[in-house]
């Protein structure tokens, strides 16, 4: 059965993002043992942050142009609020790290790289296989996705919150990288209030999202078991 244009696009999108996430992981696996956390940002930060943010931006584009128009009972799909929350969280983390590059020397940055790219790589591989087989799946790939998401999503959220907290401390003590373009005397206090608000809301929002996602995984597994029996 031939693929339509939407399926071709999704195959290319998921394959590309899975490959990019794997490349980040491979680069991280080579650099981390050699140079450690202190000098790691110089060799991987720009590449990682580009893949890290672009991945969820593409998710937003696909939701608006494709999945938003699909009936909720047609296929399982994520909510628009979850996509928007992911974009907002990653955009904030990316902007803060770029403005305060010293924060990337913390071990939390290394944890952020490994956890986010493992989750993204497994997710895109799963989606690629599902589109390629017209909705099919294999147990090991499905199990890998569930295990990595279940174990690493809390780690990912904790590392993002840690990076936000580190940047917040730096925000109170020094000017950022873009000090030539931003009047920190005017915007520093306002930005600090915004970042504090995001940091306080991070845990409850993540808990709700994580709980709903794990519930959806369990329901999917239960439904498949019932159909098999």
Short mmCIF file of C-alpha atoms in Angstrom, two decimals:
data_model
loop_
_atom_site.label_atom_id
_atom_site.label_comp_id
_atom_site.label_asym_id
_atom_site.label_seq_id
_atom_site.Cartn_x
_atom_site.Cartn_y
_atom_site.Cartn_z
CA UNK A 1 0.00 0.00 0.00
CA UNK A 2 1.55 3.33 -1.04
CA UNK A 3 2.05 6.15 1.44
CA UNK A 4 0.23 9.44 1.05
CA UNK A 5 2.00 12.80 1.33
CA UNK A 6 1.25 13.18 5.04
CA UNK A 7 2.69 9.75 5.82
CA UNK A 8 5.80 10.48 3.75
CA UNK A 9 6.31 13.70 5.67
CA UNK A 10 5.87 11.96 9.04
CA UNK A 11 8.31 9.22 8.05
CA UNK A 12 10.92 11.80 7.07
CA UNK A 13 10.26 13.92 10.17
CA UNK A 14 10.47 11.08 12.68
CA UNK A 15 13.44 9.44 10.99
CA UNK A 16 15.37 12.74 10.87
CA UNK A 17 14.69 13.61 14.50
CA UNK A 18 15.54 10.10 15.70
CA UNK A 19 18.82 10.26 13.77
CA UNK A 20 19.67 13.71 15.15
CA UNK A 21 18.93 12.59 18.71
CA UNK A 22 21.15 9.54 18.18
CA UNK A 23 23.94 11.78 16.83
CA UNK A 24 23.74 13.96 19.95
CA UNK A 25 23.93 10.85 22.14
CA UNK A 26 26.89 9.50 20.17
CA UNK A 27 28.72 12.82 20.45
CA UNK A 28 27.94 12.98 24.16
CA UNK A 29 29.20 9.41 24.69
CA UNK A 30 32.51 10.34 23.02
CA UNK A 31 33.08 13.74 24.63
CA UNK A 32 31.88 13.18 28.19
CA UNK A 33 34.53 10.59 29.19
CA UNK A 34 37.27 12.68 27.55
CA UNK A 35 36.57 16.21 28.78
CA UNK A 36 34.02 15.89 31.58
CA UNK A 37 31.30 18.34 32.54
CA UNK A 38 33.47 21.45 32.71
CA UNK A 39 34.41 21.57 29.02
CA UNK A 40 31.50 19.56 27.62
CA UNK A 41 29.38 22.64 26.66
CA UNK A 42 32.04 23.86 24.23
CA UNK A 43 31.78 20.68 22.18
CA UNK A 44 28.07 19.91 22.23
CA UNK A 45 25.92 22.72 23.64
CA UNK A 46 24.94 24.46 20.39
CA UNK A 47 24.22 21.20 18.58
CA UNK A 48 22.23 19.78 21.48
CA UNK A 49 20.15 22.91 22.10
CA UNK A 50 19.28 23.12 18.40
CA UNK A 51 18.02 19.53 18.33
CA UNK A 52 16.44 19.87 21.78
CA UNK A 53 14.28 22.87 20.83
CA UNK A 54 13.68 22.09 17.15
CA UNK A 55 12.19 18.69 18.02
CA UNK A 56 9.29 20.18 20.01
CA UNK A 57 8.83 23.04 17.53
CA UNK A 58 8.26 20.42 14.83
CA UNK A 59 5.82 18.70 17.21
CA UNK A 60 3.90 21.97 17.43
CA UNK A 61 3.88 22.38 13.66
CA UNK A 62 2.62 18.83 13.17
CA UNK A 63 -0.09 19.26 15.78
CA UNK A 64 -1.41 22.45 14.18
CA UNK A 65 -1.25 21.20 10.60
CA UNK A 66 -2.05 17.48 11.01
CA UNK A 67 -3.07 16.04 14.38
CA UNK A 68 -5.35 18.85 15.51
CA UNK A 69 -7.67 18.00 12.61
CA UNK A 70 -7.81 14.29 13.45
CA UNK A 71 -10.87 13.22 15.52
CA UNK A 72 -9.99 12.26 19.09
CA UNK A 73 -11.49 8.81 18.57
CA UNK A 74 -9.59 8.30 15.32
CA UNK A 75 -6.07 7.83 16.66
CA UNK A 76 -4.28 8.37 19.95
CA UNK A 77 -2.73 11.82 19.96
CA UNK A 78 -1.31 14.20 22.50
CA UNK A 79 -3.17 17.29 23.63
CA UNK A 80 -2.41 20.76 22.35
CA UNK A 81 -1.73 21.98 25.89
CA UNK A 82 0.93 19.33 26.40
CA UNK A 83 2.64 20.28 23.15
CA UNK A 84 2.48 23.96 24.09
CA UNK A 85 3.87 23.22 27.54
CA UNK A 86 6.77 21.24 26.08
CA UNK A 87 7.60 24.05 23.68
CA UNK A 88 7.46 26.65 26.45
CA UNK A 89 9.62 24.63 28.85
CA UNK A 90 12.30 23.81 26.29
CA UNK A 91 12.31 27.34 24.89
CA UNK A 92 12.83 28.76 28.39
CA UNK A 93 15.62 26.31 29.21
CA UNK A 94 17.32 27.01 25.87
CA UNK A 95 17.16 30.79 26.26
CA UNK A 96 18.47 30.64 29.83
CA UNK A 97 21.38 28.35 28.95
CA UNK A 98 22.36 30.49 25.96
CA UNK A 99 22.23 33.64 28.08
CA UNK A 100 24.05 32.06 31.03
CA UNK A 101 26.48 29.56 29.46
CA UNK A 102 28.23 29.06 32.80
CA UNK A 103 25.20 27.05 33.93
CA UNK A 104 26.00 24.35 31.35
CA UNK A 105 29.12 23.37 33.29
CA UNK A 106 26.92 21.79 35.95
CA UNK A 107 26.30 18.03 35.91
CA UNK A 108 22.58 18.77 35.40
CA UNK A 109 23.36 19.77 31.81
CA UNK A 110 24.88 16.35 31.11
CA UNK A 111 21.85 14.65 32.65
CA UNK A 112 19.59 16.87 30.54
CA UNK A 113 21.39 15.86 27.34
CA UNK A 114 21.31 12.11 27.97
CA UNK A 115 17.76 11.88 29.33
CA UNK A 116 16.08 14.15 26.76
CA UNK A 117 17.80 12.57 23.77
CA UNK A 118 17.08 9.01 24.91
CA UNK A 119 13.40 9.83 25.39
CA UNK A 120 13.21 11.67 22.05
CA UNK A 121 15.08 8.98 20.11
CA UNK A 122 12.84 6.17 21.39
CA UNK A 123 9.70 8.24 20.76
CA UNK A 124 10.59 9.08 17.18
CA UNK A 125 11.69 5.52 16.40
CA UNK A 126 8.36 4.25 17.72
CA UNK A 127 6.40 6.81 15.70
CA UNK A 128 8.44 6.05 12.57
CA UNK A 129 7.74 2.32 12.83
CA UNK A 130 4.07 2.95 13.54
CA UNK A 131 3.64 5.15 10.45
CA UNK A 132 5.73 2.81 8.30
CA UNK A 133 3.59 -0.22 9.22
CA UNK A 134 0.26 1.67 9.06
CA UNK A 135 -0.34 1.53 12.82
CA UNK A 136 1.59 -1.63 13.66
CA UNK A 137 4.09 -2.04 16.47
CA UNK A 138 6.54 -4.56 17.92
CA UNK A 139 6.62 -5.43 21.60
CA UNK A 140 10.29 -4.59 22.19
CA UNK A 141 10.04 -1.11 20.66
CA UNK A 142 6.81 -0.36 22.52
CA UNK A 143 8.30 -1.64 25.78
CA UNK A 144 11.50 0.36 25.22
CA UNK A 145 9.51 3.53 24.71
CA UNK A 146 7.41 2.95 27.84
CA UNK A 147 10.40 2.07 30.01
CA UNK A 148 12.51 5.02 28.88
CA UNK A 149 9.61 7.43 29.23
CA UNK A 150 8.60 6.06 32.63
CA UNK A 151 12.12 6.11 34.07
CA UNK A 152 13.72 9.09 32.36
CA UNK A 153 10.89 11.62 32.18
CA UNK A 154 11.16 12.44 35.91
CA UNK A 155 14.94 12.68 35.50
CA UNK A 156 14.48 14.97 32.50
CA UNK A 157 12.04 17.21 34.37
CA UNK A 158 14.36 17.37 37.38
CA UNK A 159 17.35 18.32 35.22
CA UNK A 160 15.36 21.04 33.44
CA UNK A 161 14.20 22.42 36.79
CA UNK A 162 17.80 22.30 38.06
CA UNK A 163 19.05 24.24 35.02
CA UNK A 164 16.33 26.85 35.53
CA UNK A 165 17.28 27.17 39.21
CA UNK A 166 20.99 27.52 38.40
CA UNK A 167 20.26 30.21 35.81
CA UNK A 168 18.02 31.98 38.32
CA UNK A 169 20.91 32.15 40.79
CA UNK A 170 23.19 33.48 38.06
CA UNK A 171 20.53 36.01 37.10
CA UNK A 172 20.74 37.47 40.60
CA UNK A 173 24.53 37.76 40.64
CA UNK A 174 25.75 38.62 37.13
CA UNK A 175 24.86 39.91 33.70
CA UNK A 176 24.06 37.48 30.91
CA UNK A 177 25.77 36.74 27.61
CA UNK A 178 23.50 39.16 25.73
CA UNK A 179 24.20 42.12 28.03
CA UNK A 180 24.93 44.35 25.03
CA UNK A 181 21.36 43.93 23.78
CA UNK A 182 19.38 43.73 27.04
CA UNK A 183 19.11 46.38 29.74
CA UNK A 184 19.49 44.11 32.77
CA UNK A 185 18.88 46.93 35.22
CA UNK A 186 15.33 47.16 33.85
CA UNK A 187 14.51 43.56 32.97
CA UNK A 188 16.44 41.46 35.51
CA UNK A 189 13.84 41.67 38.30
CA UNK A 190 10.91 41.05 35.93
CA UNK A 191 12.64 38.09 34.32
CA UNK A 192 13.49 36.67 37.75
CA UNK A 193 9.84 36.83 38.83
CA UNK A 194 8.77 35.06 35.62
CA UNK A 195 11.39 32.33 36.00
CA UNK A 196 10.47 31.80 39.66
CA UNK A 197 6.82 31.41 38.67
CA UNK A 198 7.72 28.81 36.06
CA UNK A 199 9.95 26.99 38.55
CA UNK A 200 7.23 26.80 41.21
CA UNK A 201 4.67 25.54 38.66
CA UNK A 202 7.06 23.00 37.16
CA UNK A 203 6.49 20.11 39.58
CA UNK A 204 2.65 20.08 39.66
CA UNK A 205 2.35 20.56 35.89
CA UNK A 206 4.84 17.78 35.23
CA UNK A 207 3.07 15.46 37.68
CA UNK A 208 -0.29 15.92 35.94
CA UNK A 209 1.24 15.45 32.48
CA UNK A 210 3.30 12.43 33.52
CA UNK A 211 0.36 10.77 35.27
CA UNK A 212 -1.92 11.24 32.24
CA UNK A 213 0.71 9.88 29.86
CA UNK A 214 1.44 6.81 31.96
CA UNK A 215 -2.31 6.20 32.32
CA UNK A 216 -2.65 6.38 28.53
CA UNK A 217 0.20 3.86 28.13
CA UNK A 218 -1.47 1.47 30.59
CA UNK A 219 -4.87 1.77 28.93
CA UNK A 220 -3.31 1.08 25.54
CA UNK A 221 -1.60 -2.03 26.87
CA UNK A 222 -4.81 -3.21 28.58
CA UNK A 223 -6.89 -2.71 25.42
CA UNK A 224 -4.40 -4.68 23.33
CA UNK A 225 -4.39 -7.51 25.88
CA UNK A 226 -8.19 -7.71 25.82
CA UNK A 227 -8.24 -7.82 22.03
CA UNK A 228 -5.63 -10.60 22.01
CA UNK A 229 -7.60 -12.67 24.51
#
